[in-house]
C-alpha positions as semicolon CSV with decimal commas, in nm:
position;residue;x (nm);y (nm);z (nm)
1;X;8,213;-2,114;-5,497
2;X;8,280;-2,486;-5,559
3;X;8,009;-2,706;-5,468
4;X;8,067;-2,936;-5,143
5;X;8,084;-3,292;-5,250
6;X;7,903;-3,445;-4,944
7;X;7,600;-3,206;-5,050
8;X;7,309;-3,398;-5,051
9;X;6,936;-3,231;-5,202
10;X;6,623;-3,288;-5,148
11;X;6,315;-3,131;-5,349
12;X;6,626;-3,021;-5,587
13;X;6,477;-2,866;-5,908
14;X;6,825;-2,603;-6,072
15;X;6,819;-2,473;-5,767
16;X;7,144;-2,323;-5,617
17;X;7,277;-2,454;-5,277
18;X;7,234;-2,236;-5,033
19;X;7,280;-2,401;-4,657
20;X;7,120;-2,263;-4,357
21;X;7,272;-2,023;-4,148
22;X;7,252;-2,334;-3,846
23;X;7,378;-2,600;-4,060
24;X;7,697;-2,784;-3,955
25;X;7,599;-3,045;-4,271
26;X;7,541;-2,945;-4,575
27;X;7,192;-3,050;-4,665
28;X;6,973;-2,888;-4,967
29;X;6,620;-2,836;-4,946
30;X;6,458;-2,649;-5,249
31;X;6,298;-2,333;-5,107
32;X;6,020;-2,354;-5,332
33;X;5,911;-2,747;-5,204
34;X;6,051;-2,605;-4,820
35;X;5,727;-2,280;-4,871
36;X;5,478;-2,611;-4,939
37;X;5,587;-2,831;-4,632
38;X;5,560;-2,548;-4,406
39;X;5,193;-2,455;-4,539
40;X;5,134;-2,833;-4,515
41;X;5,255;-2,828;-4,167
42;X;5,066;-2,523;-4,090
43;X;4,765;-2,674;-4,185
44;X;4,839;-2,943;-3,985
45;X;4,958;-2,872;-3,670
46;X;4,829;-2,482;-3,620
47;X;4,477;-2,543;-3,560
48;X;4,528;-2,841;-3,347
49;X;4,775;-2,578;-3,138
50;X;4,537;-2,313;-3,142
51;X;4,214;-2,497;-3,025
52;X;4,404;-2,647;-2,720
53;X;4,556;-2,339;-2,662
54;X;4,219;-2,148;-2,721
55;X;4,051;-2,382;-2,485
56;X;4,324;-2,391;-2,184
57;X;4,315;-2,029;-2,193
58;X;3,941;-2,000;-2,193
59;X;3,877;-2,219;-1,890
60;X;4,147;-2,043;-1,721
61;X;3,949;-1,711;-1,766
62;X;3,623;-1,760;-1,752
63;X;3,631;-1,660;-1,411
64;X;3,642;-1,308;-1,556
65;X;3,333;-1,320;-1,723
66;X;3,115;-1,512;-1,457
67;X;3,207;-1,245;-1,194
68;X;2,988;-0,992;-1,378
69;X;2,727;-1,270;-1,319
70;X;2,612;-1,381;-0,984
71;X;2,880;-1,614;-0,865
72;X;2,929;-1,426;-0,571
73;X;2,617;-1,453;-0,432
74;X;2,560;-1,793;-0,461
75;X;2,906;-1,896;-0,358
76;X;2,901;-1,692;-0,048
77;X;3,212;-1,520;-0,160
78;X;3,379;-1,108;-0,131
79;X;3,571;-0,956;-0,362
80;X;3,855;-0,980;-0,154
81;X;3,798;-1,371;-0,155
82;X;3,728;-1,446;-0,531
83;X;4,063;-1,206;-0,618
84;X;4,244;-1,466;-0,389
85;X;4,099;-1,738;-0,615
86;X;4,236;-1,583;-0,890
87;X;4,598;-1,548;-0,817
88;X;4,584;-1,875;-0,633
89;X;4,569;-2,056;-1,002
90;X;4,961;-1,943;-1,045
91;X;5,031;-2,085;-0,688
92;X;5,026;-2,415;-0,861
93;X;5,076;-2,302;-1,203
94;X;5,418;-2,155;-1,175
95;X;5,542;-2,463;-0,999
96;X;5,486;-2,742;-1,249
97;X;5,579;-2,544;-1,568
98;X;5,970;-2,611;-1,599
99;X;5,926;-2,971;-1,450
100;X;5,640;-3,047;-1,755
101;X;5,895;-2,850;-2,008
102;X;6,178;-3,062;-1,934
103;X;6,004;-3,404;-1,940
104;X;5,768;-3,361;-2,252
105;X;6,026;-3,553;-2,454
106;X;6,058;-3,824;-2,226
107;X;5,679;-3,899;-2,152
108;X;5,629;-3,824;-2,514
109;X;5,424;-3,502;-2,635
110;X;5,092;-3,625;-2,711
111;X;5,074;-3,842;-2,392
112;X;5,145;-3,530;-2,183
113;X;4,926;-3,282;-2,389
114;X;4,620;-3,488;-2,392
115;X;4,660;-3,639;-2,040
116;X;4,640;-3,266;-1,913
117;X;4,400;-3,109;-2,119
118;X;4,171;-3,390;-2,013
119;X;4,236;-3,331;-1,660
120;X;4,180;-2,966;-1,637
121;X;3,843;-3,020;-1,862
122;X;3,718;-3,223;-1,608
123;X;3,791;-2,994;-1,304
124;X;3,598;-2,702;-1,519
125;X;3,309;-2,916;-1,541
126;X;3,351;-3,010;-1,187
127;X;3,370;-2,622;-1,133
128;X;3,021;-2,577;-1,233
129;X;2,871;-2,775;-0,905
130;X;3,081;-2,554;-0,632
131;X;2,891;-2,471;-0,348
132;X;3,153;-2,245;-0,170
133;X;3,446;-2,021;-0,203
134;X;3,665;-2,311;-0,080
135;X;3,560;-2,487;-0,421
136;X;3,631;-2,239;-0,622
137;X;3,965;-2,264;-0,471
138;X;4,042;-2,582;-0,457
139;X;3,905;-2,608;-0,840
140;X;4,180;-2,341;-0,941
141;X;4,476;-2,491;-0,786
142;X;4,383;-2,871;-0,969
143;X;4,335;-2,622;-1,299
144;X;4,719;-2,445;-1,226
145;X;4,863;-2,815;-1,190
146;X;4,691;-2,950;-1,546
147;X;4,781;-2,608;-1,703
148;X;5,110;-2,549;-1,605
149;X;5,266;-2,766;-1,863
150;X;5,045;-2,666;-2,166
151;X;5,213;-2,344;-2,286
152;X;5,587;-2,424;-2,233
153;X;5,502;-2,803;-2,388
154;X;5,369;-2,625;-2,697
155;X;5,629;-2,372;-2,726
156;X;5,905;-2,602;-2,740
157;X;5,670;-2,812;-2,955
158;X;5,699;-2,515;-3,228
159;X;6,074;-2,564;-3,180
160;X;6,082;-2,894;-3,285
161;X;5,907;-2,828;-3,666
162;X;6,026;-2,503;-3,738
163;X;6,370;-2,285;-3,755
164;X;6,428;-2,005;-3,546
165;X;6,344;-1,746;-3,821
166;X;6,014;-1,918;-3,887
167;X;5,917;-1,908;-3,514
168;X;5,799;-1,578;-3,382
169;X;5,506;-1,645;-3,623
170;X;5,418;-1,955;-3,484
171;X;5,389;-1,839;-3,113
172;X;5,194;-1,578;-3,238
173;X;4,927;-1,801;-3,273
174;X;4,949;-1,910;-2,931
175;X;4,915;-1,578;-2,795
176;X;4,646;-1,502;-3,050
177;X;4,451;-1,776;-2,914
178;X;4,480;-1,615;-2,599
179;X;4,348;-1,274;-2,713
180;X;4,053;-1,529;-2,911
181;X;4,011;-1,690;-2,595
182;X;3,896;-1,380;-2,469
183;X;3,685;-1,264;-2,757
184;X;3,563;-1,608;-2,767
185;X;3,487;-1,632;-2,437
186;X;3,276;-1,329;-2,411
187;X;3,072;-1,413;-2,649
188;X;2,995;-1,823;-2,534
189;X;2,940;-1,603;-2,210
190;X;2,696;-1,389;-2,337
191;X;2,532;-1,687;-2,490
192;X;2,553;-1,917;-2,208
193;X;2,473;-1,642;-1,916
194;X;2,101;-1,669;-2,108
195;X;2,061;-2,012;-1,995
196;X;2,050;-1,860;-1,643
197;X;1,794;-2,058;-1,412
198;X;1,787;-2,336;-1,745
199;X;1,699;-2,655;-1,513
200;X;1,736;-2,423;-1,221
201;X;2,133;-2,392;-1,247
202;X;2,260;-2,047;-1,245
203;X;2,412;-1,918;-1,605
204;X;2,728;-1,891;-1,427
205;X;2,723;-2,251;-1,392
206;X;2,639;-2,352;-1,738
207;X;2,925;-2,097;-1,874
208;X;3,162;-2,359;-1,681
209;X;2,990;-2,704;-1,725
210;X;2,938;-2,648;-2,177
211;X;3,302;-2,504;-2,156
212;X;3,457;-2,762;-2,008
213;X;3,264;-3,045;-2,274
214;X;3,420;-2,837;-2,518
215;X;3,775;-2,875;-2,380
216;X;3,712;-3,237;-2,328
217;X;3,673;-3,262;-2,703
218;X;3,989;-3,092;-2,770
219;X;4,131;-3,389;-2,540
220;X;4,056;-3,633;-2,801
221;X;4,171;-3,368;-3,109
222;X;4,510;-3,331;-2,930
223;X;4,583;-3,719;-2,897
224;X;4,505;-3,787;-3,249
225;X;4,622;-3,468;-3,424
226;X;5,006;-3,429;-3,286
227;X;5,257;-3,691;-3,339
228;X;5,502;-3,706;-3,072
229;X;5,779;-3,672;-3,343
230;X;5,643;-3,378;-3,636
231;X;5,951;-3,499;-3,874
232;X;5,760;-3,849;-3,929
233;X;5,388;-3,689;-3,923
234;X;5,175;-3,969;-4,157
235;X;5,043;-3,656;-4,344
236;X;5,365;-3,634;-4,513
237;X;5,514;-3,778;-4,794
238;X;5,832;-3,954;-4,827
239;X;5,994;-3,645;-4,978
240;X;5,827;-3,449;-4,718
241;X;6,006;-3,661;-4,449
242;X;6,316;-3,646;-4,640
243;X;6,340;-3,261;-4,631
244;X;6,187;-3,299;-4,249
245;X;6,506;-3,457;-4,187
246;X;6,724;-3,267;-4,358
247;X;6,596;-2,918;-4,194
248;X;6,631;-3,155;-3,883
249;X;7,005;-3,126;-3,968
250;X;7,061;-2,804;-4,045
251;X;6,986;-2,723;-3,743
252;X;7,138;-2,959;-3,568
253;X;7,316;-2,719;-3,345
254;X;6,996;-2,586;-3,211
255;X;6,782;-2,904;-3,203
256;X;7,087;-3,072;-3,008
257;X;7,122;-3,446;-2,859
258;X;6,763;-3,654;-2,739
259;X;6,994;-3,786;-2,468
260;X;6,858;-3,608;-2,110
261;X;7,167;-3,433;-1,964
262;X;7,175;-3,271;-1,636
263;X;7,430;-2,983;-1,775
264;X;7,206;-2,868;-1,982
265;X;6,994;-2,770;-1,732
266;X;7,238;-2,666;-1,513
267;X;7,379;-2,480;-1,804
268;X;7,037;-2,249;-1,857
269;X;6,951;-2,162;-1,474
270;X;7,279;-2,050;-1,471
271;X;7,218;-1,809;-1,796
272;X;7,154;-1,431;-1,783
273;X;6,946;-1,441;-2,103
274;X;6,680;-1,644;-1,942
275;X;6,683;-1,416;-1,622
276;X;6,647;-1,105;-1,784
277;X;6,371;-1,303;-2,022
278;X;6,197;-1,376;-1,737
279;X;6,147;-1,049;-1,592
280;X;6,082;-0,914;-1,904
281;X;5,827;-1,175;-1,904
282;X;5,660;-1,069;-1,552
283;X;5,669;-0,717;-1,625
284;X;5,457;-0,835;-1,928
285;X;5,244;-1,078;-1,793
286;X;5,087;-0,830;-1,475
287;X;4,935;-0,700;-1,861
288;X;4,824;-1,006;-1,998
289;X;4,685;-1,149;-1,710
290;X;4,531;-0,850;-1,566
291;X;4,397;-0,748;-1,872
292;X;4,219;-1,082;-1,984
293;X;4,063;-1,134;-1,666
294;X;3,924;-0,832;-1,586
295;X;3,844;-0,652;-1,899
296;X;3,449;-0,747;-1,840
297;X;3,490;-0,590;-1,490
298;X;3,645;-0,270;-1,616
299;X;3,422;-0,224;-1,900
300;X;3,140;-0,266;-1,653
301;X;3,340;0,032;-1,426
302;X;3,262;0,260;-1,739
303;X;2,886;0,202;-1,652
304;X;2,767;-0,117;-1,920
305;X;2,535;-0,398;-1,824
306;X;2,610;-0,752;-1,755
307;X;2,583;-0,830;-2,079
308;X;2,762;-0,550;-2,261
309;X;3,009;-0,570;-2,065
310;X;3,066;-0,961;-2,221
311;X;3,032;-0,872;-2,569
312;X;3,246;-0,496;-2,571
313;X;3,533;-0,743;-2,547
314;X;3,496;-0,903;-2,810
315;X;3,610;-0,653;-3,094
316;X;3,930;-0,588;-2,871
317;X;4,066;-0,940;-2,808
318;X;4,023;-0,990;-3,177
319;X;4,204;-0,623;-3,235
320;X;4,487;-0,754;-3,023
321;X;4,517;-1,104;-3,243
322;X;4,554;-0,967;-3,572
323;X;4,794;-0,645;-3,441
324;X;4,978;-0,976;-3,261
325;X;4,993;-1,151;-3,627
326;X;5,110;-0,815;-3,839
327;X;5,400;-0,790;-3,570
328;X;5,521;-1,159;-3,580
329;X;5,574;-1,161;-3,924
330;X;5,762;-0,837;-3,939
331;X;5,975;-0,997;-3,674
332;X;6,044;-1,308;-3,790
333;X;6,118;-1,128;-4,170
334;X;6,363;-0,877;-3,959
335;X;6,513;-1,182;-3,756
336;X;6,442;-0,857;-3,472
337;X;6,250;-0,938;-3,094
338;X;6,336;-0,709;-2,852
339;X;6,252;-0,373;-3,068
340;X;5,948;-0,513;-3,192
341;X;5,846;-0,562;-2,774
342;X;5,937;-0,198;-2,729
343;X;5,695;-0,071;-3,023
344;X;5,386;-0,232;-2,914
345;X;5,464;-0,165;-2,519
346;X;5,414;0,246;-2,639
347;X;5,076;0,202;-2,774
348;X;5,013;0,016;-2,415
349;X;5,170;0,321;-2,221
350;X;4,938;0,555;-2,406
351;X;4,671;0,321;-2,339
352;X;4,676;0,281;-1,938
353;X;4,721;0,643;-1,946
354;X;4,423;0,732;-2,108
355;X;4,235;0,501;-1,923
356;X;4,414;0,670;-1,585
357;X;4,308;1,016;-1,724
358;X;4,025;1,046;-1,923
359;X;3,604;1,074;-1,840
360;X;3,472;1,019;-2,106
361;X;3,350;0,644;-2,108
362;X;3,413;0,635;-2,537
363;X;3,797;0,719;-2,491
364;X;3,862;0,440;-2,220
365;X;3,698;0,201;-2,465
366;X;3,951;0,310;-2,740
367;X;4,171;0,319;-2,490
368;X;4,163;-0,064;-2,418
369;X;4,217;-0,151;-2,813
370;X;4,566;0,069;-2,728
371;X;4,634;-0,141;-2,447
372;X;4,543;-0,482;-2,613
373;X;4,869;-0,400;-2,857
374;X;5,129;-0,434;-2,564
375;X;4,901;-0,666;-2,378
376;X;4,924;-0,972;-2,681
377;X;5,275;-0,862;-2,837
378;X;5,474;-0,857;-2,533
379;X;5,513;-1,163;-2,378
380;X;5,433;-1,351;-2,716
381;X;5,772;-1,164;-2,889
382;X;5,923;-1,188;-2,564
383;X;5,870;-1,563;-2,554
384;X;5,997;-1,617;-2,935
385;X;6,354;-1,413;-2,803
386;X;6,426;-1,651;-2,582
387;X;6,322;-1,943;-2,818
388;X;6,607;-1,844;-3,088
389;X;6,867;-1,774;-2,854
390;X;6,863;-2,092;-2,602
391;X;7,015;-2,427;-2,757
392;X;7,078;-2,691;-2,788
393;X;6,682;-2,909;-2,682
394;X;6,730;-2,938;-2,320
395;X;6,878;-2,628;-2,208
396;X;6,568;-2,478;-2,446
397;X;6,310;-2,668;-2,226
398;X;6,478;-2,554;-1,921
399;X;6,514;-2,277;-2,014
400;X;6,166;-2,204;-2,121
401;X;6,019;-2,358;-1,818
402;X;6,198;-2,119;-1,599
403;X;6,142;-1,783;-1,803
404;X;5,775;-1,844;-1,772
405;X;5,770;-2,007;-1,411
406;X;5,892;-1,621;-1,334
407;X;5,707;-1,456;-1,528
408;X;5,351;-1,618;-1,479
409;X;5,410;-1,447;-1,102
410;X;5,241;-1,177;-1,224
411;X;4,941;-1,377;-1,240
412;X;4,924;-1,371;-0,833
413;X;4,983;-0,999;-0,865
414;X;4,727;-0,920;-1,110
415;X;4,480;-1,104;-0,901
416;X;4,561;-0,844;-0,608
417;X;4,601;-0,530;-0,788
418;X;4,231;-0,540;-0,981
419;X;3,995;-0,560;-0,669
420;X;3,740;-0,309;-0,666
421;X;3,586;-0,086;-0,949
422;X;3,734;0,168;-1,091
423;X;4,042;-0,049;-1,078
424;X;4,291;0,247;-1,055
425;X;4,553;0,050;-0,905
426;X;4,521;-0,253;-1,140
427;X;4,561;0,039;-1,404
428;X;4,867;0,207;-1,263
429;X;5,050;-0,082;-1,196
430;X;5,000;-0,220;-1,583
431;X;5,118;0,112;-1,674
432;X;5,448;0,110;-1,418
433;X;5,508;-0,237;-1,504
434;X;5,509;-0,181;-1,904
435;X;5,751;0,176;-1,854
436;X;6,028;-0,046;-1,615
437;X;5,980;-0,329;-1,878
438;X;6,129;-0,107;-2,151
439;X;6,449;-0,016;-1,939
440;X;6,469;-0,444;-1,903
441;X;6,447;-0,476;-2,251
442;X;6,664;-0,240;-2,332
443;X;6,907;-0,357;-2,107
444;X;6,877;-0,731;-2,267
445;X;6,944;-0,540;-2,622
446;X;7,254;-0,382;-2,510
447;X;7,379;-0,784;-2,351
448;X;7,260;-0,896;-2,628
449;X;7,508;-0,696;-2,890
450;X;7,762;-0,729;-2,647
451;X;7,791;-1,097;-2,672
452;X;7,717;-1,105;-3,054
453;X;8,028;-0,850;-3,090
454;X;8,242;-1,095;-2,867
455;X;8,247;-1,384;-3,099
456;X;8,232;-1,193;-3,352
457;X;8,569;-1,062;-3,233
458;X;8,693;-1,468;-3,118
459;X;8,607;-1,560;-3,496
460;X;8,806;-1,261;-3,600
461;X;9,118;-1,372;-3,351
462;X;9,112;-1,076;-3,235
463;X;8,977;-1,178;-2,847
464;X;9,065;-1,569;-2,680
465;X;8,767;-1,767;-2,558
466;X;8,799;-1,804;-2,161
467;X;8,413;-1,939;-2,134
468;X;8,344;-2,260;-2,007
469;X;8,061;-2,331;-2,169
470;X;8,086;-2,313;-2,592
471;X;7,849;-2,546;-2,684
472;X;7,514;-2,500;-2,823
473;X;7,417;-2,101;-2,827
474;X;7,740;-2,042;-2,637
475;X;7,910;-2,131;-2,981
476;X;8,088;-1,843;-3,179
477;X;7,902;-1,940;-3,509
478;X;7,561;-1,917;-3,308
479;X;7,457;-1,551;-3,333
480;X;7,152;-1,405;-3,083
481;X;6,869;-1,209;-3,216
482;X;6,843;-0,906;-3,138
């Protein structure tokens, strides 16, 4: 094939030209020097990522492992009250999540990442001096407002540095800083929860005053670690940038305009991927949310202490992480979401089953490493479908914002269905949830292939295009993953 004569390389050794897939210009970046950057940017940007992440997620669900403790008591509170405390986190959390998506670019990414990490630090510390149950809520609806824009500001972070192949392994460590979150959080629990009557302050508070000094360190991390744009990090080179910027317009398609447009949004409320995404998502979340909070309270249903209790979840969150990891790269290598979701949601089914079914307190511990495989893969995979398949920036964000403003519902559920011990109904509804989301995901497959096969057949001439809208992923040369 003759060689285009606007080519232009970068990182160019005798390599042969081979354009992205995305590219509307045709820009060279030697795959060899492209396998470096993204390790350097890896290095770079991942644990930043992950410690906010990890942080965010543990001050969010720490009020899972002080309710083993005596918080309770000393807050005056029922069951029935501190499950309402729980779910009312996602009264405020849901709300703010597309409106923090779509204006990250605007107020810039480190401005908005830093201002709210600091913020919700300082209401966990604050959390620590409650007196009441009307504390506790009032401290969980400030924590849903700081919170809401973390994950869907991050995700569309990812989108910004790498290509939609190179994604799903990138949000893995997201979600594998949730399922570290919990390990980690166990175990700072079960050190912390010794400091009980320490300067006569409960353990419980302690778990939430050192926890949220921790997060206020990750404050300062954050604001010194991301750059608001990745393709001019100062860690990188001048070749570096160069091949930044040529990746940059490869995908040009996908990345899109920085201009703010109104259509755009308009454009993804409007699109059945990010409806079906989003319950998909829900179905998923009642899991993830259920699961992470309340694993310390159903291990202590199968009869442990306090403290075992803490520190049995420690060995499944981490379970979860690396199954999470082994399944992102496999889909990212396959270009293949939706199948990959299905997989891990059977090792789930078996999971809430045996936990429905069996006596013997041994098999519902094995049980819960079962469950941690749907619990961690779902919505993480889930997430990375919709990432590929939304363009250009904007409609992403919106996008994005909506799919988990939906789906982070299930957060008010989960708070309802795991009330009392031996939380059968928190059980069966994980379990009903996970068998109706693989009829939704199935269902997205089949729309999915149906659209692919239509331009397929427009590029072939063989169908006219009626649509309105063929811009961005509505463009014949865009092609979903399945």
């Amino acid at each position: 094939m003759e060689e285009p004569k606007s080519e232009k390389v970068v990182g160019l050794d005798n390599g042969i030209d081979q354009p992205s897939n995305e590219a509307e210009h045709e820009f060279y970046v030697d795959p060899v020097k492209e396998v470096k950057l993204l390790a350097k940017l890896d290095l770079a940007f991942t644990p930043v990522i992950m410690l906010v992440y990890l942080s965010c997620f543990l001050d969010r669900s720490n009020i899972g492992n002080v309710k083993v403790a005596r918080i309770l008591t000393d807050i005056n509170a029922t069951n029935s009250q501190f499950s309402t405390a729980v779910s009312i986190f996602y009264a405020t959390y849901v709300t703010f999540e597309a409106p923090a998506a779509i204006a990250m670019k605007k107020v810039t990414p480190r401005v908005i990442l830093t201002t709210l990490c600091l913020v919700w630090s300082l209401t966990t510390i604050f959390t620590g001096f409650i007196q009441s149950i009307g504390g506790l809520y009032a401290t969980r609806l400030i924590l849903g407002v700081c919170e809401a824009g973390l994950f869907p500001c991050l995700n569309l972070y990812l989108t910004m540095v790498y290509r939609r192949e190179e994604q799903a392994k990138r949000v893995s460590y997201l979600f594998s800083c949730t399922a570290l979150s919990g390990a980690f959080g166990g175990l700072l629990a079960y050190a912390i929860l010794q400091m009980d009557g320490v300067s006569g302050v409960a353990g419980w508070r302690w778990v939430y005053i050192i926890e949220g000094i921790f997060s206020t360190v990750i404050a300062v991390v954050v604001f010194f670690g991301l750059p608001n744009d990745p393709s001019n990090a100062w860690f990188l080179s001048d070749e570096e940038k160069e091949m930044m910027r040529f990746r940059n317009a490869q995908r040009k398609q996908y990345l899109g305009s920085e201009e703010f447009s109104w259509e755009e949004i308009c454009i993804a409320a409007k699109d059945p991927k990010v409806y079906m995404s989003g319950a998909i998502q829900f179905m998923q979340d009642i899991l993830l949310y259920g699961f992470s909070t309340f694993l310390p309270s159903i291990l202590k249903a199968m009869k442990y202490d306090t403290l075992q209790s803490n520190y049995l979840t420690i060995p499944v969150y981490i379970w979860g992480a690396l199954v999470f990891l082994c399944v992102a790269f496999f889909s990212d290598r396959w270009s293949m979401r939706g199948p990959m979701v299905i997989f891990a949601n059977i090792f789930g089914i078996i999971g809430y089953i045996l936990l429905l079914t069996v006596k013997q307190n041994g098999v519902k511990y094995f049980a819960t490493f079962l469950c941690a495989v749907a619990v961690y893969v779902g919505p993480g995979i889930n997430l990375t479908w919709l990432n590929v398949n939304v363009a250009p920036h904007y409609r992403r964000a919106a996008a994005i914002g909506f799919q988990q403003s939906m789906g982070n519902t299930a957060g008010i559920v989960s708070g309802q269905i795991y009330r009392n011990s031996p939380y059968t109904l928190g059980n069966a509804f994980s379990l009903g949830a996970l068998c109706l989301s693989q009829f939704l995901i199935l269902g997205k497959i089949f729309y999915i292939k149906r659209e692919n096969a239509f331009k397929e057949a427009v590029r072939a001439g063989k169908k006219s295009d009626k649509r309105k809208v063929t811009t961005g992923d509505r463009d014949v040369e865009f092609m979903y993953h399945i």
